[in-house]
Coordinates of C-alpha atoms and ligand atoms in Angstrom, one line a residue:
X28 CA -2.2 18.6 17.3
X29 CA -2.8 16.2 14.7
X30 CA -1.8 18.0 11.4
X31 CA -1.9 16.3 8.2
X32 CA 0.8 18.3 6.9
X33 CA 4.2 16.8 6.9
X34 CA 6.7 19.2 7.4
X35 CA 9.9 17.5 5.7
X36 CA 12.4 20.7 6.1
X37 CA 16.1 20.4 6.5
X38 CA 17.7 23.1 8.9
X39 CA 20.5 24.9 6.4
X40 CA 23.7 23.7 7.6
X41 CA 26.1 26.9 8.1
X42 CA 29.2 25.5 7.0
X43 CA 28.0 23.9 3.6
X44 CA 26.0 25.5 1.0
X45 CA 23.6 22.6 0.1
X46 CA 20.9 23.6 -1.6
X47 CA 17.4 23.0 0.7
X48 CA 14.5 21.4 0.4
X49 CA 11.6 23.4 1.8
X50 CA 8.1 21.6 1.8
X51 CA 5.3 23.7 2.9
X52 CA 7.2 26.3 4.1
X53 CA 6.7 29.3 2.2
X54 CA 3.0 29.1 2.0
X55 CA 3.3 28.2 6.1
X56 CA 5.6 31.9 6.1
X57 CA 2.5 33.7 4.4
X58 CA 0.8 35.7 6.8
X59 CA -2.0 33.1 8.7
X60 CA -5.5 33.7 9.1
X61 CA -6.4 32.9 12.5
X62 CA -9.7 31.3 11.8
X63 CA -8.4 28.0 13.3
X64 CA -6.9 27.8 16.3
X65 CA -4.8 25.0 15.6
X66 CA -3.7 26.2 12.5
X67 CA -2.5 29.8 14.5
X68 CA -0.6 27.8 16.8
X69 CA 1.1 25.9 14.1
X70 CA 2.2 29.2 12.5
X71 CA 4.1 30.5 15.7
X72 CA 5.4 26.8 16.9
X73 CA 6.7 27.0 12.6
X74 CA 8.5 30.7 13.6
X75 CA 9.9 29.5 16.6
X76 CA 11.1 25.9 14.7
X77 CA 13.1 28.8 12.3
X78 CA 14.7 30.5 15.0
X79 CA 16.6 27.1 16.4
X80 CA 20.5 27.3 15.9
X81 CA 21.6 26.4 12.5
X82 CA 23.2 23.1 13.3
X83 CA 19.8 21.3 14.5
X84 CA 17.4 19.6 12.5
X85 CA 13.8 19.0 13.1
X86 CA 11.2 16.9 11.7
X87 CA 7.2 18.0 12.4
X88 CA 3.8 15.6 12.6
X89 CA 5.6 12.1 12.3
X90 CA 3.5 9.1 13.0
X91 CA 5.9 6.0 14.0
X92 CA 4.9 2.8 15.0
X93 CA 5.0 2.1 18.9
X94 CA 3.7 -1.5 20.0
X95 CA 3.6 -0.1 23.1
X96 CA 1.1 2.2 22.5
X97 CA -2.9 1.4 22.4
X98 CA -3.2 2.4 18.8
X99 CA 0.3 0.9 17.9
X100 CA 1.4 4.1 16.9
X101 CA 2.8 7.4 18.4
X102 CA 2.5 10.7 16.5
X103 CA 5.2 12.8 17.9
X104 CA 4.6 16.8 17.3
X105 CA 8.4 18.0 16.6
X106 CA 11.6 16.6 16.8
X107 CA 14.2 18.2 17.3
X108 CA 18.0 16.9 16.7
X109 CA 20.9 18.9 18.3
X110 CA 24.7 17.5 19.0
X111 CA 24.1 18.1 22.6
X112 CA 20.6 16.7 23.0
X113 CA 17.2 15.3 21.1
X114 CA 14.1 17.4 21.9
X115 CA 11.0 16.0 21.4
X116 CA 8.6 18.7 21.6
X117 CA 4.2 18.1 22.7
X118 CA 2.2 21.0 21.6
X119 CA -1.1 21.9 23.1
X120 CA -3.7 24.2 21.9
X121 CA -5.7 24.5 25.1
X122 CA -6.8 27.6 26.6
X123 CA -6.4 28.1 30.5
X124 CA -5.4 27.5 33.4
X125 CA -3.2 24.7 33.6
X126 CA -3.0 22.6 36.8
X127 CA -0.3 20.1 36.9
X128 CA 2.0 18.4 38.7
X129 CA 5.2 16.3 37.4
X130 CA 4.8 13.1 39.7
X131 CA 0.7 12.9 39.1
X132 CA -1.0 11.7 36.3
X133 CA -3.9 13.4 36.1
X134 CA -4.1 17.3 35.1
X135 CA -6.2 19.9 34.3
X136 CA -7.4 22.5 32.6
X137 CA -9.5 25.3 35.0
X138 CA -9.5 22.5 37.3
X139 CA -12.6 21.2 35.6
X140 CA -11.3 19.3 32.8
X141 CA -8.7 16.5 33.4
X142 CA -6.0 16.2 31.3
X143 CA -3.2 13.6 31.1
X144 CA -0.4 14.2 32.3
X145 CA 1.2 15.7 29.1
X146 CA 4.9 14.3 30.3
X147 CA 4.1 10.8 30.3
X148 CA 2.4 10.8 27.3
X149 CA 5.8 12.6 25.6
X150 CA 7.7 9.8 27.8
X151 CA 5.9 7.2 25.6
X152 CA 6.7 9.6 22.5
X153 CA 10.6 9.7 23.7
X154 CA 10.5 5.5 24.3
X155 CA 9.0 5.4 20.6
X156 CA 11.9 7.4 19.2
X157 CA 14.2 5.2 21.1
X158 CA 13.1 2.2 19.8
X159 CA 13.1 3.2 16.3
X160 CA 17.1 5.2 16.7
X161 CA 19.8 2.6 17.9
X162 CA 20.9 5.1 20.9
X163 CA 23.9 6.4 21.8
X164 CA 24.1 5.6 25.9
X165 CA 24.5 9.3 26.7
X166 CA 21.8 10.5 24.4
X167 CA 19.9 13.0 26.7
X168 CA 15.7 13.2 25.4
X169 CA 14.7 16.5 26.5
X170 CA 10.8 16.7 27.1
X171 CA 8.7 19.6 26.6
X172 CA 5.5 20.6 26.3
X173 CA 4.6 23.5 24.3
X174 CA 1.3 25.8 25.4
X175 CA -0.1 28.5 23.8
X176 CA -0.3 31.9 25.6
X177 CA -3.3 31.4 26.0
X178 CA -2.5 29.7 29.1
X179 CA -1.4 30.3 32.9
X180 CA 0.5 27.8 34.3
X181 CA -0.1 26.4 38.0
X182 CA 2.8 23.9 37.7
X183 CA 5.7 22.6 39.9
X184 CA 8.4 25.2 39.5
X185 CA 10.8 22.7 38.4
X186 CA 9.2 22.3 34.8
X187 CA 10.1 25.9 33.9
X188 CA 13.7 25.4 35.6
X189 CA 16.2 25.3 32.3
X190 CA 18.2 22.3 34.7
X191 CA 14.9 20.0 34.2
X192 CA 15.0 17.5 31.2
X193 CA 11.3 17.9 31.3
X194 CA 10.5 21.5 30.6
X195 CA 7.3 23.3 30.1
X196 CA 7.0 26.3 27.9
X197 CA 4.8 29.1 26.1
X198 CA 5.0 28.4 22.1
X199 CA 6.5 31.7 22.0
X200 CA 9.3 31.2 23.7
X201 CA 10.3 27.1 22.3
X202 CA 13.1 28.3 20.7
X203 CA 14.8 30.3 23.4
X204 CA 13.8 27.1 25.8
X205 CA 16.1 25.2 23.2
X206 CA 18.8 27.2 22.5
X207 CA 19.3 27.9 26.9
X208 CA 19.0 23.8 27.1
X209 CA 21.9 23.5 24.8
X210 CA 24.1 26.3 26.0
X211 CA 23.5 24.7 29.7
X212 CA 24.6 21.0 27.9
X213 CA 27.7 22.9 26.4
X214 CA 28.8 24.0 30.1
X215 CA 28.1 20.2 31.2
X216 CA 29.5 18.0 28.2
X217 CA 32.8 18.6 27.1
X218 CA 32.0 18.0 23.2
X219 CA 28.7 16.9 21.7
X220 CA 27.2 14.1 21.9
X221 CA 26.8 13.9 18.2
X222 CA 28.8 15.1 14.9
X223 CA 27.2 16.6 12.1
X224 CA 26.9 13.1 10.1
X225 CA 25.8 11.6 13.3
X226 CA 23.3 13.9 13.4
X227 CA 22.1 13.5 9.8
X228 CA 21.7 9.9 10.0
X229 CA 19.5 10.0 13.0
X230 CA 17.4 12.5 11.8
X231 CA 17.6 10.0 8.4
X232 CA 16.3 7.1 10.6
X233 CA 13.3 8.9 12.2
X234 CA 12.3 10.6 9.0
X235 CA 12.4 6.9 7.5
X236 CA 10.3 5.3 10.0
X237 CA 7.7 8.0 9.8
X238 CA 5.0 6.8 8.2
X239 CA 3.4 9.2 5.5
X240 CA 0.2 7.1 4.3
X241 CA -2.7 8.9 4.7
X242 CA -4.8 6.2 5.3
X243 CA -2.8 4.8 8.4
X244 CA -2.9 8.6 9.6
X245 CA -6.6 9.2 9.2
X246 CA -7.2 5.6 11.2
X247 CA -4.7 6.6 13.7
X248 CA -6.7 10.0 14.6
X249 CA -9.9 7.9 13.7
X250 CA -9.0 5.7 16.9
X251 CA -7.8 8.5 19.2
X252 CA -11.5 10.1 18.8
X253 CA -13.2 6.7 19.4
X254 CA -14.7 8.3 22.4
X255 CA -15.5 4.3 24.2
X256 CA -12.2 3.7 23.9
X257 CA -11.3 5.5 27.3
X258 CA -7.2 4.6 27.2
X259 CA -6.6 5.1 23.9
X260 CA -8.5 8.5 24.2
X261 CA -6.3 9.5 27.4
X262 CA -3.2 10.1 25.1
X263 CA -5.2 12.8 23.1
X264 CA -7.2 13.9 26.3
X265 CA -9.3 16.8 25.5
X266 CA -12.1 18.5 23.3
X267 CA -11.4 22.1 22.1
X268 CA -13.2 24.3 20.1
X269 CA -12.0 24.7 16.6
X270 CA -12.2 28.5 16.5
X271 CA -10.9 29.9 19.9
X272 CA -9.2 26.4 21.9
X273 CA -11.5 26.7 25.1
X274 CA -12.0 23.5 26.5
X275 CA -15.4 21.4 25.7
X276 CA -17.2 18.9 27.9
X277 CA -18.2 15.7 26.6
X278 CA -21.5 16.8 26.1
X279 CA -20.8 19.6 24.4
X280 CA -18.4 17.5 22.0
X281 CA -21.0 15.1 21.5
X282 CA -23.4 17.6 20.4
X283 CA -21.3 19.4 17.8
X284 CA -20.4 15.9 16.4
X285 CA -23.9 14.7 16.1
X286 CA -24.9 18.1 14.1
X287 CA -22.9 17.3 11.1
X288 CA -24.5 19.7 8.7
X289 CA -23.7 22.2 10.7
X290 CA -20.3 21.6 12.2
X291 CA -18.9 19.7 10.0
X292 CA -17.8 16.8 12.1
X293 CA -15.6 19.5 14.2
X294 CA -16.3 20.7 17.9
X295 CA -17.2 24.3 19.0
X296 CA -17.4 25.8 22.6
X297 CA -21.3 27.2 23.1
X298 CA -19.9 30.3 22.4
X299 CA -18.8 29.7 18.4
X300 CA -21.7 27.3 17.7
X301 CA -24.0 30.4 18.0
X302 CA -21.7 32.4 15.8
X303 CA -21.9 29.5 13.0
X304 CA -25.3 28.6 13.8
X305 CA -26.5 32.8 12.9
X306 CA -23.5 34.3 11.3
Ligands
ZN122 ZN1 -14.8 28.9 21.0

């Protein structure tokens, strides 16, 4: 999900009274229109982001620079910092069936359209992060990927386990995936990991090294669409339509992007070009 919006809200801290900063998030609160897809799912992933306990912090759509990454940046979906653990969270807006399995790198969707494995494209996200935060030795990265429920999973059963560091989840349910990770970490680690200032000052770091220039954004998501460029376009993997998030062919994509003037430069199943095409 490549969002231009930068989401820049500080989780209220329960034992001081500081007065909040809330970007974006009251018109994000106001009752969506589910004319986009993407837009839908960022709604309920913003619900669920609400609903994590009040002494975590998050940061959403934050582009940092990763030399190890084709484009030589990683744009990481949510963030989540907790004094037991960091969660760095992959949202996908696919519908279907989802074939995957942890140790392969190729998935799918239907079992017709192959997907990256969406965990080791989130391992390169967590190596990013780790690069840019000088990290604490028992730092645990939690990795999950976030479908909508749109989906059905046909995964290893282990990704739905709450043990796993790498967990798969509906959107729905993101925040009660969270809050059971922690409360399993609590039984495992005597004290966090992290204080309160600790906690602030990484969360300070990341939201530092994200970069906000809009023209480095739009060139990032200018090279992940490059469509020759066939490495680079693995970490975004697949086509969707705009309106209902069924997966595209290539052909199909090509075809919507060629008609301009009447897509707009964005990518419909068959489905909703005939809706725009006569409605
Ligand atoms: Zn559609």
């Amino acid at each position: 999900m490549f969002s231009r919006v930068i989401n820049n809200i500080f989780k209220r801290e329960s034992t001081e009274k500081v007065s909040v900063e809330v970007k974006g998030k009251s018109e994000k609160k106001s009752k969506p229109t589910p004319s986009r897809i993407g837009e839908l799912g960022e709604y309920k992933i913003n619900i669920q982001l609400d609903r994590l306990p009040k002494n975590s912090k998050y940061l959403s759509d934050v582009l940092i620079e990763n030399s190890k990454a084709k484009s030589g940046y990683s744009q990481i979906d949510h963030v989540v910092f907790t004094p037991y653990a960091i969660f760095v969270v992959e949202t996908k807006n696919y519908s279907g069936i989802i074939y995957g399995d942890r140790s392969r790198t190729k998935w799918s969707v239907n079992g017709k359209f192959p997907m990256m494995n969406p965990f080791n494209q989130n391992y390169g996200h967590i190596q990013a992060i780790k690069g840019v935060l000088v990290i604490h030795d028992e730092t645990q990265f939690i990795s999950m990927v976030s479908f909508t429920k749109r989906c059905t999973f046909k995964v290893n059963d282990e990704l739905r386990k709450i043990q796993s560091n790498d967990l798969i989840v509906y959107d729905t349910e993101l925040s009660e995936y969270i809050t059971r990770k922690i409360n399993v970490l609590k039984l495992q680690n005597s004290k966090p990991i992290y204080s309160t200032n600790e906690l602030q000052s990484l969360y300070n770091t990341i939201e530092s090294a994200n970069i906000l220039d809009l023209h480095i954004r739009d060139k990032h998501v200018e090279l992940l669409n490059e469509k020759d460029k066939e490495t680079i376009k693995d970490e975004n993997s697949l086509s969707i339509c705009k309106t209902c998030g069924k997966v595209v062919s290539e052909k199909v994509k090509r075809y919507c992007l060629a008609n301009k003037s009447c897509f707009k430069g964005d990518i419909y199943c068959c489905d909703h070009q005939r809706l725009l095409k006569h409605g």
